[in-house]
Amino acid sequence: MRRFGVLLLTLLTFGTALAAPAAADEPVVAAKPPMGISWSRGWNQCPRIDDTKVRAAVDMLVTSGLKDDGYTYVNIAGCWAAKTRAADGKLQPDPAKYPDLPGLIAYVHANGLKFGLHSGTGALVCGSAMPGSRDHEELDARTFAAWGVDYLEYDTCGGENGVAAAAKKMGDALKATGRPILFAMIDTFSANYRQWEWAPGAGAHTWQLTSDLPDNFPAAMLAVDQQIPLAGHTGPGGWSDPGYLNFSFLDPWVRRAQFSLWALMNAPLMPNESFPPDTLGNRDVIAVDQDWSGTPGRKIRDLGDAEIWAKPMSDGSVAVLLLNRGWTARTIAVDLAESGVATAPVYRVRDLWTGAELTSTGTLRTSAGANSGTFLRVWPGQPAPAEPLVTLGVELPEGFLAGQPVPGTVTLTNDGDTPITDARYTITVPSGWTLDGPAQVDVPRVSPGSTVTREITLRPTAAPAAKVLVGASGGYTTEFGPRTAAGSAETPLVTAPGTGTTYLSTRPWLYSENGLGPVERGSVANGRAMAVGGVGYQPNSGIGVHAPSVIRLYLGGACKSFTTQYGVDDASGPRATVAFRVLGDGRELFATGIVQRGTQPRKLTIPVTGVQQLAIAVDDGGDGSADEYADWIAPNVSC
């Protein structure tokens, strides 16, 4: 049975289901993930987009350099047409917004770009802004081809019945025109259409499976979690689409983390509303997205809010993302042996966002702020000298008690192959706390592959805030000159549950790990209602996980018993097997042995008197962790 403290994700393996390859004399459509700008997926943009704005967008792509970076498609919104068809049944442009649509398309083409329109499987498109293509597929396809359209976004909204058959009618009609038109399926409302199963056969080159994303990082991460099991359903000619890139209000470090994830998944790069060149124009990151080595990126380790992603590149390098999807800063590290890169005594490491060229002898490490990540590309060997990968990190306990001192460590680590010297950094603590010993630390030398650690203790001088943030920043010298480094970490105030019954789904957790995606409160498998053995449970009645998983929380010796029901969720694969365990202060209090899918939920009550930390764990049953979801139903403590 796998040790639950170290989670190495085993991804689901699906047969590849891609669009049929083109014949030798046919153009290859969507040989790489498409790139462009699109207003088609933002309902609020319809009234604001017209001929003038599209021409301005074309000019922007050319003058900003984004066209040269690969952004070639310009797609307009789902209200470009008049509300009624012409007398001959053809779609006709809205005369106020697009008085000369053929002229606009010619302008796009004259600038070396491609043009896209929007339609749908219903008689009307989503929001009833214009006619859809149901029962007009052949006519509309011929019209689009005659106009010179290069891309069709096809939405299932407005035509929710028989969408697979309707999509195939349009896919066949587009192919029959002889014009290479990229066919992009969009499903923004239903979670049940399972487009990856039928969209390739319908001729689609991309398929979006999630709703349009609001501009926040948690929504983007939910879309990412839903993409993970579909890694086998993507490749040249057919790409899974986690959704457009909406950067309107995101901080730079947040949008860079999201853009890095889209690149790792070989996702279409279709920004919407806002087009920041500092993010979209990063050719190092674009190169990861556009490189197909036979597999997209995958999550190789899930540490709760910290994740490690890796993608093999066709030249033998590996792109690695050290991601912090949580709300507190932390240090993240990974052994390069886990990434799949070839073994070597030293590695070339390029930071894809800063451009820094570094070296490592086998470990990648970063100090990551909230909702951010460090995106690196790693090659075995070192063709040219480069400065060492150096990390200044802060480690704090998982929580602290009011009135008690907080221990921690500050580490200066040299993962490179040359020494660093003359390091000096300063430790900062928040108001209401004092630091034992000096705040300034001098480190004369850190040898290759070594860490110099400073133990610290914070002591409270006032009532504590909800969390403590400790930072460290300073400089050091390499063979290439002086450099700077900074790191930080946060730890929350923890309290014991109050008197009575407390449900674990309502408590803050000290720590969580999960085999696939995040641990979920009140749901499982990316938002599905929990069900065990055909019995469903109300939302917020429990905690859904994917094996292997562990959750730790603070009881402080205040509770008497722990009660729950448990079982393998019906969302699991037919051969799913897991094992449930409960631990108190590291000591095993209960273990189930193997539990199979289809087994009715079982109830458990065990004493926890005197337990300071309670851990509930789900192991994978020893046969791999693919498609193994498990439920803790109404887990609670009596205190």
XYZ file of C-alpha atoms in Angstrom:
639
model
C 0.000 0.000 0.000
C 1.400 3.390 -0.977
C 2.724 5.660 1.753
C 0.238 8.506 1.821
C 2.743 11.214 2.752
C 4.329 11.193 -0.702
C 1.863 11.493 -3.571
C 3.084 10.529 -7.021
C 0.183 11.001 -9.373
C -0.715 8.136 -11.700
C -2.672 9.685 -14.544
C -5.553 8.047 -16.281
C -4.546 6.477 -19.561
C -7.049 6.872 -22.345
C -6.878 5.813 -25.950
C -6.136 8.745 -28.205
C -9.272 10.142 -29.849
C -8.108 12.772 -32.287
C -9.501 14.219 -35.458
C -8.840 12.085 -38.509
C -5.492 12.997 -40.120
C -5.542 14.882 -43.382
C -4.643 13.128 -46.602
C -1.227 13.859 -48.038
C -2.600 16.501 -50.432
C -4.847 18.185 -47.847
C -3.798 21.033 -45.562
C -3.258 20.086 -41.932
C -5.757 22.031 -39.832
C -4.805 22.648 -36.191
C -1.514 20.781 -36.468
C -0.606 22.890 -33.429
C -2.900 24.459 -30.815
C -4.485 27.526 -32.429
C -3.509 30.995 -31.257
C -5.401 34.233 -31.686
C -7.771 36.652 -30.017
C -11.458 36.047 -29.561
C -14.440 38.015 -28.425
C -16.732 35.098 -29.233
C -16.975 33.697 -25.716
C -17.872 36.846 -23.824
C -21.616 37.539 -23.999
C -21.148 41.078 -22.682
C -18.833 41.954 -25.547
C -21.339 41.500 -28.360
C -22.718 45.054 -28.183
C -19.216 46.534 -28.087
C -17.540 44.805 -31.037
C -17.880 46.074 -34.594
C -15.903 46.559 -37.810
C -13.854 49.444 -36.385
C -12.812 47.549 -33.255
C -11.893 44.428 -35.211
C -9.692 46.463 -37.557
C -8.060 48.086 -34.531
C -7.411 44.636 -33.080
C -5.774 43.554 -36.333
C -3.524 46.621 -36.206
C -2.697 45.875 -32.572
C -1.651 42.302 -33.355
C 0.659 43.536 -36.101
C 2.227 46.534 -34.336
C 2.591 44.850 -30.923
C 4.425 41.878 -32.380
C 1.792 39.386 -31.206
C 1.199 38.353 -34.829
C 4.873 37.409 -35.110
C 4.546 35.526 -31.828
C 1.955 33.259 -33.475
C -1.418 34.897 -32.728
C -2.983 34.567 -36.164
C -6.750 34.188 -35.624
C -9.144 37.103 -35.092
C -12.554 35.746 -34.031
C -15.648 37.907 -33.548
C -18.599 37.493 -31.253
C -21.894 35.613 -31.567
C -23.920 38.660 -32.578
C -22.193 39.523 -35.829
C -25.198 38.588 -37.991
C -28.555 40.211 -38.544
C -31.393 38.740 -36.505
C -33.033 37.247 -39.617
C -31.663 35.401 -42.612
C -31.805 36.838 -46.126
C -34.549 35.867 -48.567
C -32.339 33.098 -49.995
C -31.856 31.688 -46.492
C -28.268 32.833 -46.073
C -26.870 34.442 -42.956
C -26.280 38.144 -43.457
C -24.008 40.472 -41.454
C -25.511 43.045 -39.127
C -25.479 46.102 -41.432
C -24.810 48.527 -38.573
C -21.849 46.685 -37.085
C -20.381 45.034 -40.176
C -21.461 46.988 -43.268
C -18.736 45.320 -45.369
C -17.898 41.949 -43.841
C -16.081 40.667 -46.977
C -13.974 43.826 -46.905
C -13.176 43.272 -43.224
C -12.128 39.680 -43.904
C -9.949 40.877 -46.774
C -8.311 43.394 -44.397
C -7.564 40.601 -41.925
C -6.038 38.438 -44.647
C -4.036 41.323 -46.116
C -2.303 41.670 -42.741
C -1.290 38.008 -42.744
C -3.957 36.951 -40.244
C -6.963 34.628 -40.288
C -10.620 35.343 -39.589
C -13.136 33.522 -37.430
C -16.908 33.655 -36.915
C -19.307 32.215 -34.359
C -22.422 30.073 -34.779
C -24.162 27.265 -32.910
C -26.065 23.990 -32.997
C -29.430 25.627 -32.297
C -31.886 27.562 -34.417
C -30.654 30.585 -32.458
C -27.256 31.130 -30.871
C -26.870 31.554 -27.137
C -28.840 34.575 -25.971
C -30.903 34.576 -29.199
C -28.728 37.352 -30.606
C -28.698 35.893 -34.138
C -29.712 32.755 -36.040
C -27.841 29.549 -35.376
C -27.007 26.942 -37.988
C -29.411 24.111 -37.138
C -30.931 22.751 -40.385
C -28.775 25.238 -42.358
C -25.387 23.568 -41.909
C -24.530 23.037 -45.591
C -25.710 26.483 -46.654
C -23.868 28.216 -43.810
C -20.683 26.257 -44.429
C -20.698 27.266 -48.106
C -21.363 30.884 -47.105
C -18.475 30.903 -44.629
C -16.125 29.368 -47.206
C -17.167 31.869 -49.863
C -16.448 34.756 -47.488
C -12.987 33.376 -46.675
C -13.665 32.370 -43.075
C -10.801 30.380 -41.498
C -12.230 29.462 -38.085
C -15.718 28.615 -36.832
C -16.563 28.562 -33.139
C -19.646 26.381 -32.776
C -21.577 26.649 -29.508
C -23.951 24.029 -28.101
C -25.884 26.702 -26.178
C -29.243 27.202 -27.853
C -29.244 23.696 -29.298
C -28.982 21.421 -26.296
C -30.687 18.430 -27.919
C -28.727 16.164 -30.242
C -25.596 18.305 -30.140
C -23.254 15.511 -31.266
C -25.249 14.809 -34.433
C -25.721 18.507 -35.123
C -22.004 19.129 -34.717
C -21.170 16.333 -37.153
C -23.493 17.819 -39.755
C -21.563 21.087 -39.572
C -18.193 19.328 -39.489
C -19.049 17.352 -42.621
C -20.398 20.482 -44.315
C -17.220 22.451 -43.603
C -15.038 19.665 -44.959
C -17.169 19.441 -48.100
C -16.413 23.084 -48.953
C -12.778 22.219 -49.581
C -11.632 25.214 -47.534
C -9.465 24.462 -44.455
C -11.686 25.920 -41.725
C -10.738 25.208 -38.122
C -13.825 23.821 -36.355
C -13.939 24.675 -32.622
C -16.691 23.158 -30.457
C -17.755 25.279 -27.488
C -19.822 23.893 -24.601
C -20.392 26.579 -21.990
C -23.405 25.214 -20.128
C -23.446 21.441 -19.827
C -21.074 19.210 -17.875
C -22.544 16.071 -19.422
C -21.857 16.303 -23.121
C -18.438 14.559 -22.825
C -17.223 16.274 -25.974
C -13.892 14.460 -26.001
C -15.819 11.294 -26.883
C -17.679 12.634 -29.934
C -16.215 15.975 -30.995
C -13.198 14.477 -32.841
C -15.506 12.206 -34.834
C -17.647 15.235 -35.661
C -14.624 16.849 -37.285
C -13.847 19.281 -34.471
C -10.266 20.463 -34.085
C -10.752 21.855 -30.552
C -13.362 21.329 -27.861
C -13.995 23.471 -24.807
C -15.400 21.469 -21.910
C -15.899 24.085 -19.216
C -17.983 27.201 -18.854
C -16.559 30.579 -19.786
C -14.050 31.485 -17.110
C -14.436 34.539 -14.907
C -11.235 36.428 -14.297
C -10.060 34.695 -11.137
C -7.462 32.036 -10.501
C -9.620 29.491 -8.610
C -11.981 29.245 -11.598
C -9.021 28.701 -13.900
C -7.699 25.958 -11.632
C -11.083 24.222 -11.622
C -10.906 24.117 -15.408
C -7.382 22.701 -15.181
C -8.506 19.970 -12.773
C -11.170 18.889 -15.274
C -8.599 18.647 -18.062
C -6.148 16.374 -16.237
C -7.872 13.016 -16.971
C -8.220 13.905 -20.660
C -4.517 14.033 -21.482
C -4.890 11.083 -23.874
C -7.505 12.946 -25.909
C -5.317 15.663 -27.356
C -2.747 16.008 -30.104
C -2.226 17.314 -33.653
C -5.599 17.851 -35.298
C -7.586 17.799 -32.051
C -6.926 19.828 -28.894
C -8.759 19.887 -25.581
C -9.563 23.457 -24.597
C -9.782 24.473 -20.911
C -11.266 27.844 -21.895
C -10.228 31.288 -23.035
C -7.622 33.370 -21.239
C -9.322 36.286 -19.491
C -6.609 38.534 -18.072
C -8.689 41.651 -17.500
C -8.046 42.114 -13.784
C -5.405 39.507 -12.921
C -2.101 40.473 -11.342
C 0.946 39.722 -13.534
C 2.125 36.754 -11.469
C -1.366 35.193 -11.536
C -1.837 35.445 -15.291
C 1.684 34.087 -15.832
C 0.831 31.024 -13.753
C -2.358 30.480 -15.763
C -0.586 31.022 -19.086
C 2.084 28.508 -18.025
C -0.579 25.883 -17.292
C -2.272 26.422 -20.667
C 1.112 25.986 -22.357
C 1.826 22.777 -20.439
C -1.519 21.315 -21.544
C -0.989 22.259 -25.225
C -4.181 24.286 -24.948
C -5.416 26.781 -27.549
C -4.147 30.249 -26.661
C -7.153 32.504 -27.189
C -7.048 35.565 -24.924
C -10.293 37.449 -24.504
C -10.952 41.093 -23.606
C -7.403 41.959 -22.489
C -4.170 41.260 -24.374
C -1.122 42.033 -22.170
C 2.002 41.636 -24.372
C 4.224 41.039 -21.327
C 2.390 37.749 -20.824
C 1.091 36.747 -24.237
C 4.322 37.634 -26.042
C 6.605 35.324 -24.057
C 8.043 33.162 -26.836
C 9.685 30.738 -24.407
C 6.275 29.859 -22.947
C 4.590 29.837 -26.360
C 7.228 27.348 -27.515
C 6.105 24.949 -24.777
C 2.488 25.221 -25.923
C 3.325 24.741 -29.593
C 5.714 21.806 -29.077
C 4.139 18.371 -29.424
C 6.343 15.537 -28.199
C 3.548 12.981 -28.073
C 2.087 13.895 -24.708
C 0.855 17.050 -22.966
C 2.075 18.172 -19.570
C 0.972 16.252 -16.511
C 0.847 16.830 -12.789
C 3.604 14.648 -11.304
C 3.026 15.568 -7.677
C 0.096 17.064 -5.767
C 0.889 18.537 -2.362
C -2.440 20.192 -1.680
C -1.978 23.825 -2.624
C 1.461 23.098 -4.085
C 1.707 21.193 -7.374
C 4.516 20.055 -9.669
C 3.781 19.843 -13.414
C 6.094 18.513 -16.121
C 5.917 18.275 -19.928
C 8.452 16.426 -22.087
C 9.663 18.483 -25.031
C 10.586 17.107 -28.448
C 14.256 18.096 -28.062
C 14.705 16.017 -24.898
C 14.224 18.864 -22.448
C 11.403 19.038 -19.911
C 9.246 22.034 -18.959
C 8.533 22.079 -15.210
C 6.073 24.299 -13.336
C 6.357 24.653 -9.562
C 2.864 25.983 -8.810
C 1.387 27.478 -5.659
C -2.385 27.510 -6.145
C -2.967 28.474 -2.509
C -3.273 31.799 -0.719
C -0.095 31.633 1.383
C 3.531 31.797 0.275
C 5.606 28.627 0.415
C 8.819 26.967 -0.744
C 8.365 24.216 -3.368
C 11.007 21.714 -4.453
C 11.168 18.695 -6.747
C 13.807 16.114 -7.607
C 14.462 16.245 -11.350
C 14.346 12.453 -11.459
C 10.545 12.772 -11.111
C 10.257 15.018 -14.165
C 11.316 12.403 -16.695
C 14.377 14.295 -17.921
C 17.416 12.153 -18.764
C 19.880 11.617 -15.914
C 22.903 13.917 -15.978
C 25.462 15.231 -13.482
C 24.349 18.791 -14.156
C 21.382 20.409 -15.898
C 20.823 23.587 -17.830
C 17.803 25.427 -16.364
C 16.076 28.375 -18.006
C 13.502 30.446 -16.135
C 10.889 30.971 -18.838
C 9.539 34.186 -17.322
C 12.730 35.983 -16.281
C 14.981 34.535 -18.975
C 17.665 33.688 -16.409
C 20.047 30.873 -17.399
C 20.858 28.680 -14.388
C 22.360 25.342 -13.479
C 21.186 22.586 -11.160
C 22.703 19.319 -10.041
C 19.347 17.616 -9.684
C 16.821 19.682 -7.715
C 14.454 22.493 -8.733
C 13.362 24.803 -5.969
C 11.483 28.080 -5.650
C 9.906 30.397 -3.128
C 6.425 30.923 -4.574
C 3.934 33.566 -3.512
C 0.194 33.002 -3.439
C -1.409 32.072 -6.795
C 1.917 32.038 -8.579
C 4.504 29.682 -9.951
C 7.990 29.321 -11.351
C 8.126 27.954 -14.901
C 11.422 26.338 -15.883
C 12.781 24.411 -18.842
C 15.465 21.853 -18.102
C 18.017 20.206 -20.403
C 20.390 17.414 -19.375
C 23.977 18.640 -19.503
C 25.466 22.112 -19.460
C 26.697 23.387 -22.836
C 27.802 26.758 -21.443
C 28.662 28.081 -17.965
C 25.730 29.584 -16.095
C 25.001 30.835 -12.624
C 23.678 28.395 -9.990
C 20.020 28.000 -9.082
C 19.803 29.609 -5.636
C 16.742 29.765 -3.408
C 16.154 31.716 -0.205
C 13.311 29.896 1.517
C 11.303 30.224 4.713
C 9.658 27.262 6.441
C 7.025 27.656 9.167
C 4.807 25.136 10.988
C 1.386 24.276 9.592
C -0.269 26.424 12.256
C 0.424 28.256 15.508
C -1.371 28.653 18.826
C -2.306 31.987 20.396
C 0.273 33.105 22.952
C 2.844 30.524 21.895
C 6.173 31.109 20.121
C 6.456 30.115 16.466
C 9.553 28.187 15.349
C 10.826 28.191 11.796
C 13.823 27.995 9.517
C 15.344 30.192 6.842
C 17.328 28.274 4.242
C 19.792 29.466 1.633
C 20.186 26.639 -0.883
C 22.607 26.361 -3.784
C 21.306 23.735 -6.215
C 23.901 24.666 -8.835
C 27.383 23.371 -9.633
C 29.439 26.419 -8.588
C 29.677 28.065 -5.139
C 28.102 31.311 -3.984
C 29.850 33.667 -1.549
C 29.310 36.733 0.621
C 25.604 36.144 1.139
C 23.714 38.487 3.449
C 19.982 38.516 4.036
C 17.517 40.138 6.419
C 14.586 38.421 8.138
C 11.373 40.427 8.561
C 8.517 39.621 10.945
C 5.107 41.310 11.297
C 4.159 43.758 14.023
C 3.178 42.066 17.260
C 6.120 39.663 17.031
C 9.808 39.756 17.917
C 12.604 37.615 16.513
C 15.056 35.818 18.770
C 18.554 36.749 17.690
C 19.718 39.114 14.947
C 17.552 39.806 11.918
C 20.564 40.083 9.612
C 22.360 36.874 8.635
C 25.761 36.571 6.935
C 26.729 33.396 5.076
C 30.329 33.453 3.781
C 29.948 30.528 1.365
C 27.413 27.950 0.173
C 28.975 25.065 -1.735
C 27.291 23.411 -4.734
C 24.400 21.194 -3.659
C 24.414 22.571 -0.112
C 22.003 24.380 2.196
C 22.796 26.728 5.066
C 19.964 26.820 7.598
C 19.157 29.426 10.227
C 16.738 28.328 12.966
C 14.415 31.122 14.055
C 11.847 31.672 16.798
C 9.136 34.327 16.792
C 7.623 35.427 20.098
C 4.293 37.241 20.387
C 4.107 40.719 21.909
C 0.410 41.338 21.131
C -2.793 39.468 20.340
C -2.091 37.422 17.190
C -3.527 38.116 13.767
C -5.122 35.361 11.715
C -1.760 34.475 10.184
C 1.944 35.240 10.452
C 4.045 36.219 7.420
C 7.816 35.909 7.657
C 10.042 37.156 4.861
C 13.724 37.020 3.992
C 15.576 38.985 1.330
C 19.157 39.782 0.476
C 22.013 39.190 -1.923
C 24.976 36.970 -2.721
C 27.825 36.736 -5.216
C 28.363 34.200 -8.002
C 31.067 33.852 -10.636
C 28.803 36.007 -12.807
C 28.482 38.844 -10.308
C 26.108 39.920 -7.521
C 22.580 38.510 -7.384
C 19.512 38.927 -5.158
C 17.062 36.457 -3.643
C 13.885 36.615 -1.576
C 11.455 34.219 0.023
C 8.545 34.137 2.452
C 6.091 31.843 4.157
C 2.867 32.189 6.128
C 1.266 30.129 8.872
C -2.305 30.440 10.192
C -3.589 30.766 13.742
C -5.247 27.494 14.761
C -7.821 26.855 17.458
C -9.458 23.724 18.806
C -13.080 22.987 17.815
C -15.723 24.305 20.181
C -17.952 22.290 22.448
C -20.431 20.012 20.680
C -20.350 18.488 17.200
C -18.096 20.053 14.555
C -18.023 18.893 10.935
C -14.573 18.648 9.413
C -15.752 20.154 6.121
C -16.359 23.450 7.968
C -12.960 23.609 9.705
C -9.671 25.044 8.429
C -7.159 22.290 7.734
C -3.532 22.325 8.704
C -2.572 20.459 5.554
C -3.985 18.466 2.652
C -2.660 16.355 -0.206
C -4.680 14.772 -2.994
C -4.001 12.363 -5.822
C -5.896 14.336 -8.487
C -7.047 17.934 -8.209
C -7.802 19.539 -4.841
C -9.577 18.029 -1.862
C -13.224 19.138 -2.179
C -15.614 20.236 0.558
C -19.127 18.985 -0.137
C -18.393 17.491 -3.563
C -16.095 15.117 -5.413
C -14.544 14.695 -8.892
C -14.545 18.403 -9.742
C -17.883 19.443 -8.314
C -19.990 16.284 -8.623
C -22.458 15.403 -5.882
C -21.135 12.610 -3.699
C -22.708 9.164 -4.085
C -21.631 5.793 -2.672
C -23.248 2.500 -3.702
C -26.033 4.334 -5.509
C -26.879 6.478 -2.456
C -26.501 10.240 -2.957
C -25.652 12.800 -0.317
C -26.557 16.429 0.111
C -24.004 19.100 -0.770
C -21.693 20.128 2.067
C -22.255 16.807 3.802
C -18.703 15.621 3.516
C -15.266 15.710 1.924
C -14.445 14.250 -1.501
C -10.913 13.117 -2.354
C -8.967 11.156 -4.953
C -6.577 8.494 -3.698
C -3.953 8.805 -2.391
C -4.996 11.609 -0.057
C -4.438 12.949 3.451
C -6.033 15.768 5.462
C -4.710 16.981 8.817
C -6.504 19.233 11.305
C -5.944 20.505 14.804
C -8.009 19.160 17.717
C -5.828 20.377 20.555
C -6.802 17.476 22.814
C -10.303 18.957 23.183
C -12.373 16.235 21.501
C -13.688 12.824 22.514
C -14.680 11.002 19.330
C -14.505 11.057 15.551
C -17.494 9.834 13.499
C -17.943 9.413 9.754
C -19.296 7.244 6.988
C -16.917 6.302 4.190
C -16.893 4.629 0.797
C -15.688 4.628 -2.799
C -17.574 7.264 -4.767
C -19.660 6.143 -7.746
C -17.645 8.521 -9.956
C -14.732 6.087 -9.685
C -13.715 3.574 -12.307
C -15.256 0.086 -12.110
C -12.098 -1.483 -10.647
C -11.376 1.236 -8.101
C -10.018 0.041 -4.750
C -8.946 2.227 -1.840
C -8.157 1.941 1.859
C -9.250 4.402 4.554
C -7.157 5.251 7.603
C -7.498 7.537 10.640
C -4.433 8.655 12.597
C -4.024 10.583 15.834
C -0.686 12.365 16.368
C 0.874 9.998 13.835
C -0.477 6.827 15.446
C -2.899 4.695 13.430
C -6.289 4.602 15.166
C -8.252 2.791 12.454
C -7.651 1.120 9.073
C -10.183 -0.490 6.749
C -8.134 -2.631 4.433
C -9.292 -2.725 0.796
C -12.682 -1.122 -0.012
C -14.124 -1.606 -3.507
C -16.440 0.450 -5.685
C -20.113 -0.481 -5.285
C -19.769 -1.296 -1.594
C -22.388 0.368 0.593
C -21.075 3.150 2.851
C -19.896 2.083 6.288
C -20.085 4.005 9.546
C -17.205 4.534 11.924
C -16.896 6.034 15.427
C -13.576 5.967 17.270
C -12.252 7.728 20.411
C -9.807 10.634 19.929
C -9.403 11.766 23.543
C -6.146 13.674 23.967
C -5.346 13.794 20.228
C -3.680 17.045 19.179
C -3.655 16.453 15.406
C -6.106 14.214 13.569
C -5.319 12.878 10.081
C -7.742 11.127 7.729
C -6.113 9.348 4.801
C -7.148 7.388 1.721
C -4.551 5.092 0.139
C -4.854 3.703 -3.372
C -5.220 0.053 -2.422
C -1.850 -0.867 -3.892
C -2.959 -1.061 -7.543
C -2.350 2.484 -8.729
C -4.466 5.570 -8.132
C -6.226 6.016 -11.482
C -9.890 7.077 -11.279
C -10.234 6.290 -7.557
C -12.507 8.797 -5.823
C -13.466 8.379 -2.177
C -15.889 10.091 0.203
C -15.769 10.981 3.858
C -19.502 11.429 4.501
C -20.418 13.863 7.289
C -17.055 13.489 9.115
C -17.298 15.149 12.516
C -15.742 15.346 15.956
C -17.554 15.510 19.270
C -15.801 17.839 21.715
